[in-house]
Coordinates of C-alpha atoms and ligand atoms in Angstrom, one line a residue:
M1 CA 0.0 0.0 0.0
T2 CA 1.3 3.5 -0.8
D3 CA 2.4 5.6 2.1
L4 CA 0.1 8.6 1.9
S5 CA 2.8 10.9 3.1
D6 CA 4.9 9.9 0.1
R7 CA 1.9 10.3 -2.3
Y8 CA 1.2 13.9 -1.3
G9 CA 4.7 14.9 -0.2
A10 CA 2.9 15.4 3.0
V11 CA 5.8 15.2 5.4
T12 CA 4.8 17.6 8.1
H13 CA 7.4 17.1 10.7
E14 CA 10.5 18.7 9.4
V15 CA 11.8 20.7 12.4
V16 CA 13.3 24.0 11.3
N17 CA 14.0 27.2 13.2
Q18 CA 14.0 25.4 16.5
P19 CA 17.1 25.7 18.8
T20 CA 19.1 22.9 20.2
E21 CA 19.1 21.9 23.8
L22 CA 21.5 24.0 25.9
S23 CA 23.7 21.2 27.2
D24 CA 27.2 19.7 27.1
Y25 CA 28.8 23.1 27.6
N26 CA 31.1 24.3 30.3
M27 CA 28.9 26.3 32.6
F28 CA 31.9 28.0 34.2
D29 CA 34.1 28.7 31.2
S30 CA 31.2 30.3 29.4
D31 CA 30.4 32.7 32.2
A32 CA 32.8 35.6 31.9
A33 CA 31.3 37.5 34.9
L34 CA 31.7 34.4 37.2
K35 CA 35.2 33.5 35.9
E36 CA 36.5 37.0 36.5
A37 CA 35.0 37.2 39.9
L38 CA 36.4 33.9 41.1
S39 CA 40.0 35.1 40.5
R40 CA 39.4 38.7 41.5
E41 CA 37.8 37.9 44.8
G42 CA 40.6 35.7 46.0
A43 CA 40.2 32.2 44.6
A44 CA 42.4 32.1 41.5
W45 CA 43.8 28.8 42.8
A46 CA 40.3 27.2 42.4
V47 CA 39.9 28.1 38.7
E48 CA 40.9 24.6 37.4
D49 CA 38.7 22.8 39.9
V50 CA 35.7 25.0 39.3
S51 CA 36.1 24.7 35.5
R52 CA 36.2 20.9 35.9
F53 CA 33.0 21.2 37.9
G54 CA 31.4 23.6 35.3
A55 CA 31.9 20.9 32.6
L56 CA 30.0 18.5 34.8
T57 CA 27.2 20.8 35.7
G58 CA 26.7 21.8 32.0
S59 CA 26.7 18.2 30.8
A60 CA 23.5 16.8 29.4
A61 CA 23.4 13.8 31.9
Y62 CA 23.9 16.0 34.9
L63 CA 21.3 18.6 33.8
E64 CA 18.9 15.7 33.4
L65 CA 19.3 14.8 37.1
G66 CA 17.8 18.2 37.9
A67 CA 14.7 17.5 35.8
L68 CA 14.3 14.0 37.1
A69 CA 14.5 15.1 40.8
N70 CA 11.7 17.5 40.2
K71 CA 9.5 15.2 38.0
H72 CA 9.6 12.4 40.6
Q73 CA 8.8 14.2 43.8
P74 CA 9.6 13.0 47.3
E75 CA 7.1 10.8 49.1
L76 CA 6.5 10.3 52.8
D77 CA 6.2 7.0 54.6
T78 CA 5.2 7.8 58.2
H79 CA 5.3 4.1 59.2
D80 CA 6.8 0.9 57.8
R81 CA 4.6 -1.9 56.7
F82 CA 4.6 -3.4 60.2
G83 CA 3.2 -0.2 61.6
R84 CA 6.5 1.1 63.2
R85 CA 7.0 4.8 63.0
V86 CA 9.8 5.6 60.4
D87 CA 9.2 9.1 59.1
Q88 CA 11.0 8.2 56.0
I89 CA 11.2 10.4 52.9
N90 CA 11.7 8.6 49.6
F91 CA 13.5 10.5 46.9
H92 CA 14.2 9.7 43.3
P93 CA 17.8 8.4 42.7
A94 CA 18.6 11.7 40.8
Y95 CA 18.1 13.7 44.0
H96 CA 20.5 11.4 45.8
T97 CA 23.1 11.8 43.1
L98 CA 22.8 15.6 43.3
M99 CA 23.2 15.5 47.0
Q100 CA 26.1 13.1 46.8
T101 CA 27.9 15.3 44.3
A102 CA 27.3 18.5 46.2
I103 CA 28.7 16.9 49.4
E104 CA 31.6 15.2 47.7
E105 CA 32.5 18.5 46.1
G106 CA 32.4 20.1 49.5
I107 CA 29.7 22.6 48.7
H108 CA 28.3 22.0 52.2
S109 CA 31.7 22.4 54.0
S110 CA 34.8 23.3 52.0
H111 CA 34.5 26.9 53.2
W112 CA 34.8 25.7 56.8
T113 CA 37.4 23.0 56.4
D114 CA 39.7 24.5 53.8
S115 CA 42.0 27.0 55.3
K116 CA 43.0 28.6 52.0
P117 CA 42.2 32.3 51.6
G118 CA 39.3 32.5 49.2
A119 CA 37.6 29.2 50.4
H120 CA 34.2 31.0 50.6
V121 CA 34.7 32.4 47.1
A122 CA 35.5 29.1 45.6
R123 CA 32.7 27.4 47.3
A124 CA 30.2 30.1 46.3
A125 CA 31.2 29.6 42.6
K126 CA 30.5 25.9 42.9
F127 CA 27.2 26.5 44.6
F128 CA 26.3 29.1 41.9
L129 CA 26.9 26.4 39.2
Q130 CA 25.1 23.6 41.1
S131 CA 22.1 25.8 41.7
Q132 CA 21.7 26.2 37.9
V133 CA 21.2 22.4 37.7
E134 CA 18.7 22.1 40.5
A135 CA 17.7 24.3 43.4
G136 CA 15.7 22.1 45.7
H137 CA 18.5 20.0 47.0
G138 CA 20.4 23.2 47.7
C139 CA 18.2 23.7 50.7
P140 CA 19.7 20.8 52.8
I141 CA 23.2 21.6 51.4
T142 CA 22.9 25.2 52.6
M143 CA 21.4 24.3 56.0
T144 CA 24.1 21.8 56.7
S145 CA 26.7 24.3 55.8
A146 CA 25.1 27.1 57.7
A147 CA 24.5 25.1 60.9
V148 CA 28.2 25.0 61.6
P149 CA 28.7 28.6 63.0
S150 CA 25.7 28.1 65.3
L151 CA 26.9 24.7 66.6
M152 CA 30.4 26.2 67.2
L153 CA 28.8 28.3 70.0
Q154 CA 28.4 25.0 71.9
P155 CA 31.9 23.5 71.7
D156 CA 31.2 20.2 73.4
I157 CA 28.3 19.3 71.0
A158 CA 30.2 20.8 68.0
A159 CA 33.1 18.4 68.8
Q160 CA 30.8 15.5 68.4
W161 CA 28.8 16.6 65.4
V162 CA 30.8 19.0 63.2
P163 CA 33.4 16.5 61.9
K164 CA 30.6 14.3 60.4
I165 CA 28.6 17.4 59.2
T166 CA 31.6 18.7 57.3
A167 CA 32.7 15.2 56.1
R168 CA 32.5 14.8 52.3
S169 CA 30.4 11.7 52.7
Y170 CA 26.8 11.5 51.7
D171 CA 25.0 9.0 53.8
A172 CA 21.3 9.0 53.2
R173 CA 20.5 6.1 55.5
N174 CA 17.8 6.7 58.1
L175 CA 20.0 5.7 61.1
P176 CA 21.3 7.2 64.3
A177 CA 24.1 9.7 63.7
E178 CA 26.6 7.5 65.5
Q179 CA 26.2 4.9 62.8
K180 CA 26.6 7.2 59.8
T181 CA 29.6 8.5 57.9
G182 CA 28.2 11.9 57.0
L183 CA 25.4 14.0 58.5
T184 CA 23.0 16.7 57.3
V185 CA 21.3 19.4 59.3
G186 CA 18.0 21.3 58.9
M187 CA 16.3 24.0 60.9
A188 CA 12.9 24.3 62.5
M189 CA 11.9 27.7 63.6
T190 CA 8.6 28.5 61.9
E191 CA 5.3 27.8 63.7
K192 CA 1.7 28.3 62.6
Q193 CA 1.3 31.5 64.5
G194 CA 4.5 33.1 63.4
G195 CA 7.4 32.7 61.0
S196 CA 9.0 36.0 60.8
D197 CA 8.3 36.7 64.4
V198 CA 9.8 33.7 66.0
R199 CA 9.4 35.2 69.4
A200 CA 5.8 33.9 69.1
N201 CA 7.1 30.3 69.2
T202 CA 5.2 28.1 71.7
T203 CA 7.2 24.9 71.5
R204 CA 8.3 24.0 75.0
A205 CA 11.6 22.7 76.2
I206 CA 11.6 20.8 79.4
A207 CA 15.0 19.9 81.0
V208 CA 15.6 16.2 81.5
G209 CA 18.1 16.9 84.3
A210 CA 20.3 19.9 84.7
E211 CA 19.4 23.0 82.8
G212 CA 21.5 25.2 80.5
P213 CA 23.9 25.1 77.6
G214 CA 24.7 21.6 76.3
Q215 CA 22.1 20.0 78.6
A216 CA 19.4 17.5 77.4
Y217 CA 15.8 18.7 77.1
E218 CA 12.6 17.3 75.8
L219 CA 10.7 19.4 73.2
V220 CA 6.9 19.5 72.9
G221 CA 5.3 21.4 70.1
H222 CA 4.5 21.8 66.4
K223 CA 6.7 23.1 63.6
Y224 CA 4.8 24.3 60.6
F225 CA 7.6 24.4 58.0
V226 CA 10.5 21.9 58.3
S227 CA 12.4 21.5 55.0
A228 CA 14.6 18.5 54.3
P229 CA 13.1 16.4 57.2
M230 CA 15.4 13.5 56.4
C231 CA 18.3 15.5 57.9
D232 CA 20.0 13.8 60.8
A233 CA 19.5 16.7 63.1
F234 CA 17.7 20.1 63.3
L235 CA 18.5 23.4 64.9
V236 CA 15.2 24.2 66.7
L237 CA 13.9 27.2 68.7
A238 CA 11.8 26.4 71.8
Q239 CA 10.9 28.1 75.0
S240 CA 12.8 27.0 78.0
S241 CA 12.4 28.4 81.5
K242 CA 14.5 31.4 80.6
G243 CA 13.0 32.2 77.3
L244 CA 13.5 31.3 73.6
S245 CA 16.5 29.0 73.3
C246 CA 18.2 27.1 70.5
F247 CA 18.5 23.3 70.5
L248 CA 20.1 20.6 68.4
L249 CA 17.4 17.9 67.9
P250 CA 18.7 14.6 66.5
R251 CA 16.5 12.4 64.3
W252 CA 17.4 9.4 66.4
R253 CA 18.3 9.2 70.1
P254 CA 21.8 8.1 70.9
D255 CA 20.4 4.9 72.4
G256 CA 19.2 4.0 68.9
S257 CA 15.5 4.6 69.5
K258 CA 13.5 6.9 67.3
N259 CA 13.3 10.4 68.5
P260 CA 9.6 11.5 68.4
I261 CA 9.9 14.1 65.6
Q262 CA 6.8 13.0 63.8
I263 CA 6.1 14.2 60.3
Q264 CA 2.5 14.9 59.8
R265 CA 2.5 15.7 56.2
L266 CA 4.6 17.0 53.3
K267 CA 3.8 20.5 52.1
R268 CA 2.3 20.8 48.6
K269 CA 4.6 23.5 47.1
M270 CA 4.3 25.5 43.9
G271 CA 8.1 25.3 43.4
N272 CA 11.1 23.8 45.1
V273 CA 9.3 20.5 44.8
S274 CA 12.4 18.2 44.8
N275 CA 13.0 19.4 48.3
A276 CA 10.6 17.8 50.9
S277 CA 9.2 20.3 53.4
C278 CA 6.8 19.2 56.1
E279 CA 4.8 19.8 59.2
T280 CA 6.2 18.1 62.2
E281 CA 5.1 17.3 65.8
L282 CA 7.7 17.2 68.5
R283 CA 6.4 14.8 71.1
G284 CA 8.9 15.0 73.9
A285 CA 11.8 14.9 71.4
L286 CA 15.3 14.8 72.9
A287 CA 17.4 17.9 72.1
W288 CA 20.5 19.6 73.5
M289 CA 20.7 23.3 74.2
I290 CA 23.0 25.2 72.0
G291 CA 24.5 28.5 73.2
Q292 CA 23.1 30.6 76.0
E293 CA 19.7 29.9 77.5
G294 CA 17.2 32.5 76.4
R295 CA 19.5 33.6 73.6
G296 CA 18.0 31.3 71.0
V297 CA 17.6 34.0 68.3
P298 CA 21.2 35.3 68.4
T299 CA 22.4 31.7 68.4
I300 CA 20.4 30.5 65.4
I301 CA 20.9 33.8 63.6
E302 CA 24.5 32.6 62.9
M303 CA 22.9 29.9 60.8
V304 CA 20.3 32.2 59.3
A305 CA 22.9 34.7 58.2
M306 CA 24.7 32.0 56.2
T307 CA 21.5 30.7 54.6
R308 CA 20.6 34.3 53.6
F309 CA 24.0 34.5 51.8
D310 CA 23.3 31.2 50.1
C311 CA 19.9 32.6 48.9
M312 CA 22.0 35.4 47.2
I313 CA 24.1 32.8 45.5
G314 CA 21.2 30.6 44.5
S315 CA 19.2 33.4 43.0
S316 CA 22.2 34.8 41.2
G317 CA 22.8 31.3 39.8
A318 CA 19.2 31.1 38.8
M319 CA 19.4 34.4 36.9
R320 CA 22.4 33.2 35.0
A321 CA 20.6 30.0 34.2
A322 CA 17.6 32.0 32.9
V323 CA 19.6 34.4 30.8
S324 CA 21.7 31.5 29.4
Q325 CA 18.5 29.8 28.2
A326 CA 17.2 33.1 26.7
L327 CA 20.5 33.9 24.9
H328 CA 20.9 30.3 23.6
H329 CA 17.4 30.4 22.2
C330 CA 17.5 33.8 20.6
K331 CA 20.8 33.2 18.8
Q332 CA 19.2 30.3 17.0
R333 CA 15.6 31.3 16.5
G334 CA 14.6 33.6 13.7
A335 CA 11.4 35.7 13.3
F336 CA 10.5 38.3 10.7
G337 CA 13.6 37.7 8.7
K338 CA 16.3 37.9 11.3
L339 CA 17.6 35.9 14.3
L340 CA 15.9 37.1 17.5
V341 CA 19.3 38.1 18.9
D342 CA 19.6 40.5 16.0
Q343 CA 16.2 42.2 16.4
P344 CA 16.9 45.6 18.1
L345 CA 14.1 45.3 20.6
M346 CA 15.1 41.8 21.6
Q347 CA 18.6 43.0 22.0
N348 CA 17.4 45.6 24.4
V349 CA 15.6 42.9 26.5
L350 CA 18.5 40.4 26.4
A351 CA 21.1 43.0 27.3
D352 CA 19.0 44.2 30.2
L353 CA 18.6 40.6 31.5
V354 CA 22.4 40.2 31.2
L355 CA 23.0 43.3 33.2
E356 CA 20.7 42.2 36.0
S357 CA 22.4 38.8 36.1
E358 CA 26.0 40.1 36.0
A359 CA 25.2 42.7 38.7
A360 CA 23.8 39.9 40.9
T361 CA 26.9 37.7 40.3
V362 CA 29.4 40.5 41.0
L363 CA 27.7 41.5 44.3
T364 CA 27.4 37.9 45.5
M365 CA 31.0 37.1 44.8
R366 CA 32.1 40.3 46.4
I367 CA 30.3 39.3 49.6
A368 CA 31.9 35.8 49.4
R369 CA 35.2 37.6 49.8
S370 CA 33.9 39.4 52.9
M371 CA 32.9 36.0 54.3
D372 CA 36.5 34.9 53.8
N373 CA 37.8 37.9 55.6
R374 CA 35.6 38.4 58.6
Q375 CA 38.7 39.2 60.7
V376 CA 39.0 42.5 58.8
P377 CA 36.5 45.0 60.3
H378 CA 35.5 46.5 57.0
E379 CA 34.7 43.1 55.5
D380 CA 32.8 42.0 58.6
L381 CA 30.6 45.1 58.6
L382 CA 30.0 44.8 54.9
A383 CA 29.0 41.1 55.2
R384 CA 26.6 42.0 58.1
L385 CA 24.8 44.7 56.0
I386 CA 25.0 43.3 52.5
T387 CA 23.7 39.8 53.3
A388 CA 20.4 41.5 54.2
V389 CA 20.6 44.0 51.3
G390 CA 21.6 41.4 48.7
K391 CA 19.3 38.7 50.0
Y392 CA 16.4 41.2 49.6
W393 CA 17.4 42.7 46.3
I394 CA 18.7 39.7 44.3
C395 CA 16.1 37.2 45.4
K396 CA 13.3 39.7 44.7
R397 CA 14.7 40.5 41.2
S398 CA 14.8 36.9 40.3
P399 CA 11.1 36.0 39.6
G400 CA 10.6 38.9 37.1
H401 CA 13.9 38.0 35.5
A402 CA 12.9 34.4 35.1
F403 CA 9.6 35.4 33.6
E404 CA 11.2 37.8 31.1
A405 CA 13.7 35.1 30.1
M406 CA 10.8 32.7 29.6
E407 CA 9.1 35.3 27.4
C408 CA 12.2 35.5 25.2
I409 CA 11.7 31.9 24.4
G410 CA 8.0 32.3 23.7
G411 CA 5.4 29.6 24.0
S412 CA 7.9 26.7 24.3
G413 CA 9.3 28.5 27.4
V414 CA 6.0 27.8 29.1
M415 CA 6.0 24.1 28.5
E416 CA 6.9 21.7 31.3
D417 CA 9.6 20.0 29.2
S418 CA 11.5 23.3 29.1
P419 CA 13.7 24.2 32.1
M420 CA 11.9 27.6 32.3
P421 CA 8.8 26.7 34.4
R422 CA 11.0 25.2 37.0
L423 CA 13.2 28.3 37.1
Y424 CA 10.1 30.5 37.3
R425 CA 8.4 28.6 40.0
E426 CA 11.6 28.3 42.0
A427 CA 12.3 32.0 41.9
P428 CA 10.0 33.4 44.6
V429 CA 11.1 30.8 47.2
N430 CA 14.4 32.4 48.1
A431 CA 12.7 35.7 48.5
I432 CA 10.2 34.4 51.0
W433 CA 12.1 32.0 53.3
E434 CA 15.0 32.9 55.5
G435 CA 13.3 36.2 56.1
S436 CA 11.0 37.7 53.6
G437 CA 11.5 41.0 51.8
N438 CA 10.2 43.3 54.4
V439 CA 12.0 41.4 57.1
Q440 CA 15.3 41.9 55.3
C441 CA 14.7 45.6 55.0
L442 CA 13.9 45.8 58.7
D443 CA 17.0 43.9 59.4
V444 CA 19.0 46.5 57.4
L445 CA 17.5 49.2 59.6
R446 CA 18.3 47.1 62.7
A447 CA 22.0 46.8 61.6
L448 CA 22.1 50.6 61.0
H449 CA 20.7 51.2 64.4
K450 CA 22.8 48.7 66.4
T451 CA 26.0 49.0 64.5
P452 CA 26.1 52.4 62.7
E453 CA 29.6 51.6 61.4
V454 CA 28.0 49.3 58.8
L455 CA 26.8 52.4 57.0
S456 CA 30.3 53.9 56.9
A457 CA 31.6 50.6 55.6
Y458 CA 28.9 50.7 52.9
F459 CA 29.8 54.2 51.8
E460 CA 33.5 53.4 51.9
E461 CA 32.9 50.5 49.6
V462 CA 30.7 52.4 47.2
G463 CA 33.1 55.3 47.4
K464 CA 35.8 53.2 45.7
A465 CA 34.0 54.1 42.5
R466 CA 33.6 57.8 43.3
G467 CA 34.2 60.0 40.2
M468 CA 33.8 57.1 37.8
N469 CA 30.2 57.8 36.9
A470 CA 28.2 61.0 37.5
D471 CA 24.9 59.1 38.0
L472 CA 26.4 56.9 40.7
D473 CA 27.9 60.0 42.5
R474 CA 24.5 61.6 42.5
H475 CA 22.8 58.4 43.5
V476 CA 25.1 58.0 46.5
Q477 CA 24.7 61.6 47.6
Q478 CA 21.0 61.4 47.5
L479 CA 21.0 58.1 49.4
Q480 CA 23.1 59.6 52.1
T481 CA 20.8 62.6 52.4
D482 CA 17.7 60.4 52.6
L483 CA 19.2 58.1 55.2
D484 CA 20.1 61.1 57.3
Q485 CA 16.4 62.0 57.5
G486 CA 15.9 59.6 60.3
N487 CA 12.1 59.8 60.6
D488 CA 9.8 57.2 59.1
L489 CA 12.8 55.1 58.0
E490 CA 10.6 52.0 58.5
F491 CA 8.0 53.2 56.0
R492 CA 10.7 54.0 53.5
A493 CA 12.9 51.0 54.1
R494 CA 12.3 49.3 50.8
D495 CA 13.1 52.4 48.8
L496 CA 16.3 52.9 50.7
V497 CA 17.4 49.3 50.5
D498 CA 16.6 49.2 46.8
R499 CA 19.0 52.1 46.3
M500 CA 21.7 50.7 48.5
A501 CA 21.6 47.5 46.4
T502 CA 21.8 49.2 43.0
G503 CA 24.4 51.6 44.4
I504 CA 26.8 48.9 45.4
Q505 CA 26.1 46.9 42.3
A506 CA 26.9 49.9 40.2
A507 CA 30.1 50.6 42.1
L508 CA 31.3 47.0 41.7
L509 CA 30.5 46.9 38.0
L510 CA 32.3 50.3 37.4
Q511 CA 35.4 48.9 39.0
H512 CA 35.4 45.4 37.6
A513 CA 33.2 45.0 34.5
P514 CA 33.8 46.4 31.0
D515 CA 32.6 50.0 30.5
F516 CA 29.7 48.9 28.3
V517 CA 28.3 46.9 31.1
S518 CA 28.7 49.4 33.9
D519 CA 27.6 52.4 31.8
A520 CA 24.4 50.7 30.7
F521 CA 23.8 49.5 34.3
C522 CA 24.2 53.0 35.7
A523 CA 22.2 54.6 32.9
S524 CA 19.3 52.2 33.3
R525 CA 19.3 51.6 37.1
L526 CA 20.5 54.9 38.5
A527 CA 19.7 57.6 36.0
S528 CA 16.4 56.6 34.5
T529 CA 13.1 57.7 36.1
G530 CA 9.8 56.0 36.2
A531 CA 8.7 52.4 36.2
H532 CA 10.2 50.2 33.5
Q533 CA 9.9 46.6 32.2
Y534 CA 13.1 44.9 31.1
G535 CA 14.1 46.1 27.7
A536 CA 14.0 49.8 28.2
L537 CA 17.7 50.4 28.1
P538 CA 18.6 53.9 26.8
R539 CA 20.0 54.5 23.3
S540 CA 23.6 54.8 24.7
A541 CA 23.6 51.1 25.8
Q542 CA 26.0 48.9 23.7
V543 CA 23.6 46.0 23.6
R544 CA 25.5 43.8 21.2
K545 CA 28.7 44.0 23.3
I546 CA 26.7 43.2 26.5
I547 CA 25.1 40.2 24.8
D548 CA 28.3 38.9 23.3
R549 CA 30.0 39.0 26.6
A550 CA 27.3 36.8 28.2
M551 CA 26.7 34.5 25.2
I552 CA 27.3 30.7 25.7
Ligands
LIG1 C1 9.4 26.2 50.7 C2 9.5 26.7 52.1 C3 10.3 26.0 52.9 C4 10.5 26.4 54.2 N1 11.3 25.7 55.1 C5 11.5 26.1 56.4 C6 12.3 25.4 57.3 O1 12.9 24.4 56.9 N2 12.4 25.8 58.5 C7 11.7 26.9 59.0 O2 11.8 27.3 60.2 N3 10.9 27.6 58.2 C8 10.8 27.3 56.9 N4 10.0 28.0 56.0 C9 9.2 29.0 56.6 C10 9.6 30.4 56.2 O3 10.9 30.7 56.7 C11 8.5 31.4 56.6 O4 7.4 31.2 55.7 C12 9.0 32.8 56.5 O5 9.9 33.1 57.5 C13 7.8 33.8 56.7 O6 7.0 33.5 57.8 P1 5.5 33.3 57.7 O7 5.2 32.4 56.6 O8 4.9 32.9 59.0 O9 4.9 34.7 57.3 P2 4.7 36.0 58.3 O10 5.8 36.0 59.3 O11 3.3 36.0 58.7 O12 5.0 37.1 57.2 C14 4.0 37.4 56.2 C15 4.5 38.7 55.5 O13 4.6 39.8 56.4 C16 5.8 40.4 56.3 N5 6.2 41.0 57.6 C17 6.4 40.3 58.7 N6 6.7 41.2 59.7 C18 6.6 42.4 59.2 C19 6.8 43.8 59.7 N7 7.1 44.0 61.0 N8 6.6 44.8 58.9 C20 6.3 44.6 57.6 N9 6.1 43.4 57.0 C21 6.3 42.3 57.8 C22 6.8 39.4 55.8 O14 7.9 40.0 55.2 C23 5.9 38.6 54.9 O15 6.0 39.2 53.6 C24 9.8 27.6 54.7 C25 9.0 28.3 53.8 C26 8.9 27.9 52.5 C27 8.0 28.7 51.6

């Protein structure tokens, strides 16, 4: 019988004008802004290693792990088939491979264990790359890393736990910590009645014997958001007799019995779905007090500060992932007789997305250097202030950026077999957890009030670019004036923090990026007035150069 398609020449499925998959590329080598920052901020020694890692993270097989870990979402078994309580989360093997790789690469610990100057910078670069593959598993990686400074406040407990927390061994078994080769740590602060305002926590801590730091307590209460509940232990806030205190709560008791941290259900999230988050009951769960009694918030804030910095890294990485997809698509897709990348209006949009992404990368890597140099007062003050400024600004810029990149790709960008929906749904999460936008802005005000030197450090840092761009000079002067008007700071906090963020990003770009990047950034972010969408760069912007610099 004649094939009808032959008879009519009716072959309909010739695929033309469709781009290739963005894969099998070196995610690090192709990222000029990241590459430059890695060496500039103090980790030139890590270039070879991070480049090796960039080849892995850009490989098709590795990128596929990110898709699989999200397609096959974690499932909860509260009990085993015999009815015994297990609180077991079952993940797709892709998730475990991502966790294992992150831990073997030291993304959870190299900045604590490696004494080389620039260890934070090198680790930030790796986390930036890993985040572009998959964000959800980044949550336990971050929390495990961030738990270390809080635990160090209780040296006896730290001596037992930190070596296995920082070990480069991923051990996913649901067993007591003593039997495992590597441990992960989560955190449980949020309760139903209050997330931002943890002082509202009602979970009770009852001393088993003696009271005080390092002592054993039993915790009774409910935690409304606990991510990565398969972690081996959690830093938890609870009320002891002297007020809100911080505790380390193991998943299993040292005697091998199950600690009653009972998972009630997994959250149904709109993004970050590879990461299990749950509601948990603590029914007399054993925990040890960490740090001073009644000083739970200052103790756990050591952890929270590091998670906030990781939100900056993750969202900067996500922006780079989004812009890479948009550029890769537009350089291959034609419309109205030209490639999209050659259409003037698309050039304006792409260049604007690149600027946002590069500014986020530069700020994040600069603060990684501060993390490496906390013994230098200027760096310590900068880290204190800019983790709040940058967490607020970069994480908030990410959702709009992801959406605009999706639109560059058009309808295919909306489809679930594209990476864009995952990037888009992931984007708001970093802005909301670890202190939502307003909370970050209020934290900036708190820092200004408690440690006024942070502001001098900010202006000193921004002042390094004084005289390089008239718009920045004006911007800084106006910011200074507006900060000096001390009334109603709380009402104006977002406006002030927005301007602090763009001011420091501009100053860094002026010092470290090509002129065509910094000039366009200043012209569009500091000089222009009124509300704009992406793609409203002024005529002076050298969009082709900006795009070429970021092109894969
Ligand atoms: C995916 C996911 C995973 C999470 N995992 C964890 C986890 O592992 N452990 C954990 O402890 N928590 C976790 N959380 C909880 C998260 O940290 C909280 O949702 C967050 O801190 C906000 O608290 P809330 O939801 O109670 O909102 P609220 O505290 O009620 O805040 C609501 C809004 O009010 C704003 N606001 C609060 N106070 C003020 C103020 N004074 N002035 C102006 N505005 C204000 C906030 O910025 C926010 O926008 C997770 C959340 C998500 C989404």
